PDB file of C-alpha atoms in Angstrom:
ATOM      1  CA  UNK A   6      43.719   4.947 -84.457  1.00  0.00           C
ATOM      2  CA  UNK A   7      40.398   6.379 -83.390  1.00  0.00           C
ATOM      3  CA  UNK A   8      37.326   4.166 -83.087  1.00  0.00           C
ATOM      4  CA  UNK A   9      34.047   4.028 -81.211  1.00  0.00           C
ATOM      5  CA  UNK A  10      34.025   1.143 -78.774  1.00  0.00           C
ATOM      6  CA  UNK A  11      31.625  -0.160 -76.140  1.00  0.00           C
ATOM      7  CA  UNK A  12      33.458   0.393 -72.878  1.00  0.00           C
ATOM      8  CA  UNK A  13      33.789  -3.082 -71.359  1.00  0.00           C
ATOM      9  CA  UNK A  14      37.481  -3.570 -70.710  1.00  0.00           C
ATOM     10  CA  UNK A  15      39.525  -2.623 -67.670  1.00  0.00           C
ATOM     11  CA  UNK A  16      42.755  -0.856 -68.572  1.00  0.00           C
ATOM     12  CA  UNK A  17      45.865  -0.401 -66.448  1.00  0.00           C
ATOM     13  CA  UNK A  18      46.290   2.784 -64.387  1.00  0.00           C
ATOM     14  CA  UNK A  19      49.153   5.269 -64.296  1.00  0.00           C
ATOM     15  CA  UNK A  20      49.907   8.677 -62.807  1.00  0.00           C
ATOM     16  CA  UNK A  21      47.455  11.486 -63.592  1.00  0.00           C
ATOM     17  CA  UNK A  22      48.021  14.668 -65.577  1.00  0.00           C
ATOM     18  CA  UNK A  23      47.335  18.368 -65.181  1.00  0.00           C
ATOM     19  CA  UNK A  24      44.714  20.352 -67.068  1.00  0.00           C
ATOM     20  CA  UNK A  25      45.363  20.439 -70.789  1.00  0.00           C
ATOM     21  CA  UNK A  26      43.778  23.771 -71.634  1.00  0.00           C
ATOM     22  CA  UNK A  27      46.469  26.398 -72.182  1.00  0.00           C
ATOM     23  CA  UNK A  28      44.777  29.197 -74.120  1.00  0.00           C
ATOM     24  CA  UNK A  29      41.278  30.492 -74.824  1.00  0.00           C
ATOM     25  CA  UNK A  30      41.789  30.898 -78.571  1.00  0.00           C
ATOM     26  CA  UNK A  31      43.905  28.801 -80.945  1.00  0.00           C
ATOM     27  CA  UNK A  32      45.006  29.999 -84.366  1.00  0.00           C
ATOM     28  CA  UNK A  33      46.033  27.190 -86.754  1.00  0.00           C
ATOM     29  CA  UNK A  34      48.696  27.881 -89.393  1.00  0.00           C
ATOM     30  CA  UNK A  35      50.785  25.839 -91.857  1.00  0.00           C
ATOM     31  CA  UNK A  36      53.928  24.138 -90.600  1.00  0.00           C
ATOM     32  CA  UNK A  37      53.120  22.981 -87.104  1.00  0.00           C
ATOM     33  CA  UNK A  38      51.035  20.137 -85.745  1.00  0.00           C
ATOM     34  CA  UNK A  39      47.982  20.895 -83.648  1.00  0.00           C
ATOM     35  CA  UNK A  40      49.025  19.473 -80.232  1.00  0.00           C
ATOM     36  CA  UNK A  41      46.863  17.133 -78.202  1.00  0.00           C
ATOM     37  CA  UNK A  42      47.317  19.331 -75.139  1.00  0.00           C
ATOM     38  CA  UNK A  43      45.049  21.929 -76.754  1.00  0.00           C
ATOM     39  CA  UNK A  44      42.133  19.635 -77.557  1.00  0.00           C
ATOM     40  CA  UNK A  45      42.133  17.506 -74.394  1.00  0.00           C
ATOM     41  CA  UNK A  46      40.896  18.403 -70.930  1.00  0.00           C
ATOM     42  CA  UNK A  47      44.006  16.907 -69.302  1.00  0.00           C
ATOM     43  CA  UNK A  48      47.639  17.080 -70.380  1.00  0.00           C
ATOM     44  CA  UNK A  49      47.695  13.290 -70.665  1.00  0.00           C
ATOM     45  CA  UNK A  50      45.292  10.374 -70.324  1.00  0.00           C
ATOM     46  CA  UNK A  51      44.546  10.091 -66.623  1.00  0.00           C
ATOM     47  CA  UNK A  52      43.232   7.300 -64.349  1.00  0.00           C
ATOM     48  CA  UNK A  53      39.451   7.450 -64.133  1.00  0.00           C
ATOM     49  CA  UNK A  54      36.376   5.402 -63.231  1.00  0.00           C
ATOM     50  CA  UNK A  55      33.223   4.818 -65.276  1.00  0.00           C
ATOM     51  CA  UNK A  56      30.104   4.098 -63.167  1.00  0.00           C
ATOM     52  CA  UNK A  57      26.943   2.536 -64.594  1.00  0.00           C
ATOM     53  CA  UNK A  58      23.206   2.825 -63.949  1.00  0.00           C
ATOM     54  CA  UNK A  59      22.389  -0.884 -63.725  1.00  0.00           C
ATOM     55  CA  UNK A  60      24.678  -1.787 -60.842  1.00  0.00           C
ATOM     56  CA  UNK A  61      27.354  -3.210 -63.089  1.00  0.00           C
ATOM     57  CA  UNK A  62      30.846  -3.045 -61.599  1.00  0.00           C
ATOM     58  CA  UNK A  63      32.670   0.224 -62.399  1.00  0.00           C
ATOM     59  CA  UNK A  64      35.387   0.200 -65.063  1.00  0.00           C
ATOM     60  CA  UNK A  65      38.797   1.783 -64.616  1.00  0.00           C
ATOM     61  CA  UNK A  66      40.923   3.137 -67.438  1.00  0.00           C
ATOM     62  CA  UNK A  67      43.146   5.933 -68.659  1.00  0.00           C
ATOM     63  CA  UNK A  68      40.656   8.604 -69.713  1.00  0.00           C
ATOM     64  CA  UNK A  69      40.596  12.069 -71.237  1.00  0.00           C
ATOM     65  CA  UNK A  70      37.884  14.405 -72.509  1.00  0.00           C
ATOM     66  CA  UNK A  71      38.342  15.535 -76.117  1.00  0.00           C
ATOM     67  CA  UNK A  72      36.856  19.044 -76.208  1.00  0.00           C
ATOM     68  CA  UNK A  73      36.982  19.226 -79.996  1.00  0.00           C
ATOM     69  CA  UNK A  74      35.062  15.993 -80.626  1.00  0.00           C
ATOM     70  CA  UNK A  75      33.082  16.401 -77.366  1.00  0.00           C
ATOM     71  CA  UNK A  76      33.805  12.761 -76.533  1.00  0.00           C
ATOM     72  CA  UNK A  77      35.231  10.933 -73.552  1.00  0.00           C
ATOM     73  CA  UNK A  78      38.107   8.787 -74.777  1.00  0.00           C
ATOM     74  CA  UNK A  79      40.318   6.060 -73.319  1.00  0.00           C
ATOM     75  CA  UNK A  80      43.572   4.316 -74.168  1.00  0.00           C
ATOM     76  CA  UNK A  81      43.808   0.710 -75.298  1.00  0.00           C
ATOM     77  CA  UNK A  82      47.178  -0.938 -74.673  1.00  0.00           C
ATOM     78  CA  UNK A  83      48.459   2.528 -73.709  1.00  0.00           C
ATOM     79  CA  UNK A  84      48.536   3.438 -77.401  1.00  0.00           C
ATOM     80  CA  UNK A  85      45.247   3.444 -79.334  1.00  0.00           C
ATOM     81  CA  UNK A  86      42.627   6.091 -78.597  1.00  0.00           C
ATOM     82  CA  UNK A  87      38.993   4.991 -78.513  1.00  0.00           C
ATOM     83  CA  UNK A  88      35.780   6.820 -77.716  1.00  0.00           C
ATOM     84  CA  UNK A  89      33.390   5.581 -75.052  1.00  0.00           C
ATOM     85  CA  UNK A  90      30.003   4.608 -76.462  1.00  0.00           C
ATOM     86  CA  UNK A  91      26.764   3.352 -74.878  1.00  0.00           C
ATOM     87  CA  UNK A  92      26.271   6.678 -73.082  1.00  0.00           C
ATOM     88  CA  UNK A  93      22.742   5.857 -71.760  1.00  0.00           C
ATOM     89  CA  UNK A  94      24.205   3.045 -69.625  1.00  0.00           C
ATOM     90  CA  UNK A  95      26.732   5.350 -67.931  1.00  0.00           C
ATOM     91  CA  UNK A  96      25.779   7.133 -64.722  1.00  0.00           C
ATOM     92  CA  UNK A  97      28.929   9.206 -64.317  1.00  0.00           C
ATOM     93  CA  UNK A  98      32.646   9.309 -65.043  1.00  0.00           C
ATOM     94  CA  UNK A  99      35.156  10.403 -62.417  1.00  0.00           C
ATOM     95  CA  UNK A 100      38.656  11.644 -63.250  1.00  0.00           C
ATOM     96  CA  UNK A 101      40.709  13.000 -60.360  1.00  0.00           C
ATOM     97  CA  UNK A 102      38.303  15.381 -58.551  1.00  0.00           C
ATOM     98  CA  UNK A 103      36.181  15.976 -61.666  1.00  0.00           C
ATOM     99  CA  UNK A 104      32.795  14.446 -62.436  1.00  0.00           C
ATOM    100  CA  UNK A 105      31.390  14.044 -65.951  1.00  0.00           C
ATOM    101  CA  UNK A 106      27.912  12.994 -67.087  1.00  0.00           C
ATOM    102  CA  UNK A 107      26.137  12.568 -70.411  1.00  0.00           C
ATOM    103  CA  UNK A 108      23.124  14.571 -71.517  1.00  0.00           C
ATOM    104  CA  UNK A 109      20.143  13.042 -73.313  1.00  0.00           C
ATOM    105  CA  UNK A 110      21.934  13.555 -76.643  1.00  0.00           C
ATOM    106  CA  UNK A 111      25.070  11.703 -75.570  1.00  0.00           C
ATOM    107  CA  UNK A 112      27.222  14.827 -75.106  1.00  0.00           C
ATOM    108  CA  UNK A 113      29.694  15.024 -72.230  1.00  0.00           C
ATOM    109  CA  UNK A 114      29.081  17.610 -69.490  1.00  0.00           C
ATOM    110  CA  UNK A 115      31.354  18.585 -66.610  1.00  0.00           C
ATOM    111  CA  UNK A 116      29.521  18.736 -63.275  1.00  0.00           C
ATOM    112  CA  UNK A 117      30.129  21.954 -61.341  1.00  0.00           C
ATOM    113  CA  UNK A 118      27.956  21.285 -58.296  1.00  0.00           C
ATOM    114  CA  UNK A 119      24.849  19.674 -56.854  1.00  0.00           C
ATOM    115  CA  UNK A 120      22.095  21.909 -55.447  1.00  0.00           C
ATOM    116  CA  UNK A 121      19.346  19.711 -54.098  1.00  0.00           C
ATOM    117  CA  UNK A 122      17.117  18.737 -57.020  1.00  0.00           C
ATOM    118  CA  UNK A 123      19.304  20.547 -59.559  1.00  0.00           C
ATOM    119  CA  UNK A 124      22.800  19.754 -60.799  1.00  0.00           C
ATOM    120  CA  UNK A 125      24.831  22.521 -62.418  1.00  0.00           C
ATOM    121  CA  UNK A 126      27.089  21.478 -65.294  1.00  0.00           C
ATOM    122  CA  UNK A 127      28.968  23.030 -68.184  1.00  0.00           C
ATOM    123  CA  UNK A 128      29.208  21.992 -71.822  1.00  0.00           C
ATOM    124  CA  UNK A 129      32.863  22.818 -72.611  1.00  0.00           C
ATOM    125  CA  UNK A 130      33.945  22.461 -76.220  1.00  0.00           C
ATOM    126  CA  UNK A 131      36.267  23.808 -78.889  1.00  0.00           C
ATOM    127  CA  UNK A 132      34.434  25.524 -81.727  1.00  0.00           C
ATOM    128  CA  UNK A 133      35.540  26.845 -85.086  1.00  0.00           C
ATOM    129  CA  UNK A 134      35.422  30.596 -84.524  1.00  0.00           C
ATOM    130  CA  UNK A 135      36.814  32.107 -87.696  1.00  0.00           C
ATOM    131  CA  UNK A 136      38.769  31.553 -90.904  1.00  0.00           C
ATOM    132  CA  UNK A 137      40.969  34.562 -91.660  1.00  0.00           C
ATOM    133  CA  UNK A 138      41.860  35.492 -95.205  1.00  0.00           C
ATOM    134  CA  UNK A 139      45.480  36.072 -96.127  1.00  0.00           C
ATOM    135  CA  UNK A 140      46.407  39.750 -96.175  1.00  0.00           C
ATOM    136  CA  UNK A 141      49.299  41.634 -97.738  1.00  0.00           C
ATOM    137  CA  UNK A 142      52.884  40.321 -97.512  1.00  0.00           C
ATOM    138  CA  UNK A 143      51.506  36.814 -96.865  1.00  0.00           C
ATOM    139  CA  UNK A 144      50.215  37.794 -93.418  1.00  0.00           C
ATOM    140  CA  UNK A 145      46.882  36.722 -92.002  1.00  0.00           C
ATOM    141  CA  UNK A 146      44.410  39.511 -91.361  1.00  0.00           C
ATOM    142  CA  UNK A 147      43.788  38.218 -87.820  1.00  0.00           C
ATOM    143  CA  UNK A 148      45.436  39.275 -84.574  1.00  0.00           C
ATOM    144  CA  UNK A 149      48.923  37.920 -83.900  1.00  0.00           C
ATOM    145  CA  UNK A 150      48.635  37.440 -80.123  1.00  0.00           C
ATOM    146  CA  UNK A 151      46.703  34.165 -80.389  1.00  0.00           C
ATOM    147  CA  UNK A 152      48.542  30.825 -80.083  1.00  0.00           C
ATOM    148  CA  UNK A 153      49.146  29.440 -83.569  1.00  0.00           C
ATOM    149  CA  UNK A 154      49.500  25.998 -85.205  1.00  0.00           C
ATOM    150  CA  UNK A 155      49.688  24.866 -88.823  1.00  0.00           C
ATOM    151  CA  UNK A 156      47.249  21.960 -88.907  1.00  0.00           C
ATOM    152  CA  UNK A 157      43.830  21.446 -87.462  1.00  0.00           C
ATOM    153  CA  UNK A 158      41.906  18.509 -85.969  1.00  0.00           C
ATOM    154  CA  UNK A 159      39.235  16.867 -88.099  1.00  0.00           C
ATOM    155  CA  UNK A 160      35.984  15.307 -86.869  1.00  0.00           C
ATOM    156  CA  UNK A 161      37.674  11.899 -87.082  1.00  0.00           C
ATOM    157  CA  UNK A 162      40.282  12.962 -84.552  1.00  0.00           C
ATOM    158  CA  UNK A 163      43.129  13.165 -87.081  1.00  0.00           C
ATOM    159  CA  UNK A 164      45.158  16.219 -88.059  1.00  0.00           C
ATOM    160  CA  UNK A 165      44.861  17.844 -91.465  1.00  0.00           C
ATOM    161  CA  UNK A 166      47.060  20.471 -93.083  1.00  0.00           C
ATOM    162  CA  UNK A 167      45.516  23.797 -93.916  1.00  0.00           C
ATOM    163  CA  UNK A 168      44.940  24.183 -97.645  1.00  0.00           C
ATOM    164  CA  UNK A 169      43.414  27.651 -97.699  1.00  0.00           C
ATOM    165  CA  UNK A 170      45.621  30.734 -97.468  1.00  0.00           C
ATOM    166  CA  UNK A 171      44.624  31.983 -94.059  1.00  0.00           C
ATOM    167  CA  UNK A 172      44.310  30.978 -90.422  1.00  0.00           C
ATOM    168  CA  UNK A 173      41.659  28.804 -88.806  1.00  0.00           C
ATOM    169  CA  UNK A 174      40.727  30.045 -85.348  1.00  0.00           C
ATOM    170  CA  UNK A 175      39.190  27.854 -82.639  1.00  0.00           C
ATOM    171  CA  UNK A 176      37.833  29.151 -79.355  1.00  0.00           C
ATOM    172  CA  UNK A 177      36.777  27.560 -76.085  1.00  0.00           C
ATOM    173  CA  UNK A 178      33.003  27.641 -75.613  1.00  0.00           C
ATOM    174  CA  UNK A 179      31.326  27.075 -72.252  1.00  0.00           C
ATOM    175  CA  UNK A 180      27.559  26.808 -71.849  1.00  0.00           C
ATOM    176  CA  UNK A 181      26.043  26.357 -68.384  1.00  0.00           C
ATOM    177  CA  UNK A 182      23.438  23.622 -68.058  1.00  0.00           C
ATOM    178  CA  UNK A 183      20.824  22.548 -65.506  1.00  0.00           C
ATOM    179  CA  UNK A 184      20.163  18.844 -64.893  1.00  0.00           C
ATOM    180  CA  UNK A 185      16.902  17.909 -63.179  1.00  0.00           C
ATOM    181  CA  UNK A 186      16.077  14.892 -61.026  1.00  0.00           C
ATOM    182  CA  UNK A 187      15.123  12.892 -64.130  1.00  0.00           C
ATOM    183  CA  UNK A 188      18.589  13.516 -65.612  1.00  0.00           C
ATOM    184  CA  UNK A 189      17.179  15.769 -68.313  1.00  0.00           C
ATOM    185  CA  UNK A 190      19.481  18.626 -69.318  1.00  0.00           C
ATOM    186  CA  UNK A 191      18.451  22.195 -70.149  1.00  0.00           C
ATOM    187  CA  UNK A 192      20.557  25.256 -71.038  1.00  0.00           C
ATOM    188  CA  UNK A 193      20.729  27.645 -68.080  1.00  0.00           C
ATOM    189  CA  UNK A 194      18.024  30.273 -68.574  1.00  0.00           C
ATOM    190  CA  UNK A 195      15.043  31.870 -66.854  1.00  0.00           C
ATOM    191  CA  UNK A 196      12.702  29.411 -68.548  1.00  0.00           C
ATOM    192  CA  UNK A 197      14.811  26.451 -67.477  1.00  0.00           C
ATOM    193  CA  UNK A 198      15.159  27.462 -63.827  1.00  0.00           C
ATOM    194  CA  UNK A 199      11.374  27.734 -63.529  1.00  0.00           C
ATOM    195  CA  UNK A 200      11.133  24.177 -64.854  1.00  0.00           C
ATOM    196  CA  UNK A 201      13.531  23.028 -62.150  1.00  0.00           C
ATOM    197  CA  UNK A 202      11.192  24.281 -59.384  1.00  0.00           C
ATOM    198  CA  UNK A 203       7.611  23.800 -60.654  1.00  0.00           C
ATOM    199  CA  UNK A 204       6.158  24.158 -57.138  1.00  0.00           C
ATOM    200  CA  UNK A 205       8.259  27.210 -56.270  1.00  0.00           C
ATOM    201  CA  UNK A 206       7.799  29.323 -59.383  1.00  0.00           C
ATOM    202  CA  UNK A 207       6.537  32.377 -57.527  1.00  0.00           C
ATOM    203  CA  UNK A 208       9.516  32.383 -55.159  1.00  0.00           C
ATOM    204  CA  UNK A 209      11.977  31.953 -58.039  1.00  0.00           C
ATOM    205  CA  UNK A 210      10.285  34.712 -60.046  1.00  0.00           C
ATOM    206  CA  UNK A 211      10.484  37.048 -57.031  1.00  0.00           C
ATOM    207  CA  UNK A 212      14.179  36.251 -56.620  1.00  0.00           C
ATOM    208  CA  UNK A 213      14.871  36.942 -60.296  1.00  0.00           C
ATOM    209  CA  UNK A 214      12.998  40.233 -60.109  1.00  0.00           C
ATOM    210  CA  UNK A 215      14.981  41.371 -57.074  1.00  0.00           C
ATOM    211  CA  UNK A 216      18.267  39.799 -58.198  1.00  0.00           C
ATOM    212  CA  UNK A 217      18.548  39.858 -62.004  1.00  0.00           C
ATOM    213  CA  UNK A 218      20.660  36.922 -63.161  1.00  0.00           C
ATOM    214  CA  UNK A 219      22.966  36.774 -66.167  1.00  0.00           C
ATOM    215  CA  UNK A 220      22.716  33.078 -66.974  1.00  0.00           C
ATOM    216  CA  UNK A 221      26.198  33.075 -68.462  1.00  0.00           C
ATOM    217  CA  UNK A 222      27.677  34.287 -65.169  1.00  0.00           C
ATOM    218  CA  UNK A 223      28.740  31.300 -63.071  1.00  0.00           C
ATOM    219  CA  UNK A 224      28.665  33.085 -59.707  1.00  0.00           C
ATOM    220  CA  UNK A 225      25.205  34.566 -60.277  1.00  0.00           C
ATOM    221  CA  UNK A 226      23.845  31.185 -61.363  1.00  0.00           C
ATOM    222  CA  UNK A 227      25.366  29.498 -58.305  1.00  0.00           C
ATOM    223  CA  UNK A 228      23.715  32.024 -55.979  1.00  0.00           C
ATOM    224  CA  UNK A 229      20.381  31.407 -57.692  1.00  0.00           C
ATOM    225  CA  UNK A 230      20.725  27.648 -57.239  1.00  0.00           C
ATOM    226  CA  UNK A 231      21.731  28.083 -53.606  1.00  0.00           C
ATOM    227  CA  UNK A 232      18.523  30.048 -53.091  1.00  0.00           C
ATOM    228  CA  UNK A 233      16.516  27.367 -54.896  1.00  0.00           C
ATOM    229  CA  UNK A 234      18.056  24.695 -52.685  1.00  0.00           C
ATOM    230  CA  UNK A 235      17.053  26.654 -49.575  1.00  0.00           C
ATOM    231  CA  UNK A 236      13.388  26.437 -50.611  1.00  0.00           C
ATOM    232  CA  UNK A 237      13.347  22.662 -49.975  1.00  0.00           C
TER     233      UNK A 237
END
């Protein structure tokens, strides 16, 4: 069962799990169930803590991030899966050594590091990448090296069998994000980094001119933020 629920209860804790992501691209075919390990951040629901803005006592539960639905979920009675709601009231979620926050639209972001006034995060999700048509001899026209399954997750969190003759391909998508001191989130870009340092625009512009940054490159973005932090 999958419902939205205001996160008020405290659930029992158990041993944690490893990362659930096992492949970059998933091809879904008929005959095999789409496994939870592919859509969740962790191999199983893992002890975590939800912290709030208003000083309310933190909540503990078995948590996992659903990359397909882009929702943080928790277990009720170690069986039912529910999605955490009331995102504006949540300051952060901690699972093992990972930190998660919500953006202004209620989407879950994974924090990668704090650099003075700027926090670097990533929006990690599973996206529908392609639907391959069936080729000759009943074979899909897509590549065969991609991990395959025969059903696909729906927006309600359930599994549905493929009805079309062809494969549905999902891929992992990662978009770097900047979070400012007011907890507003912006996609990593030249325009956004200048917003992060309104009083240091000239220094940032000089850095970018001398050190061109690909804003999809994690290491280059980290070096830029380290420089920005040194300006304070």
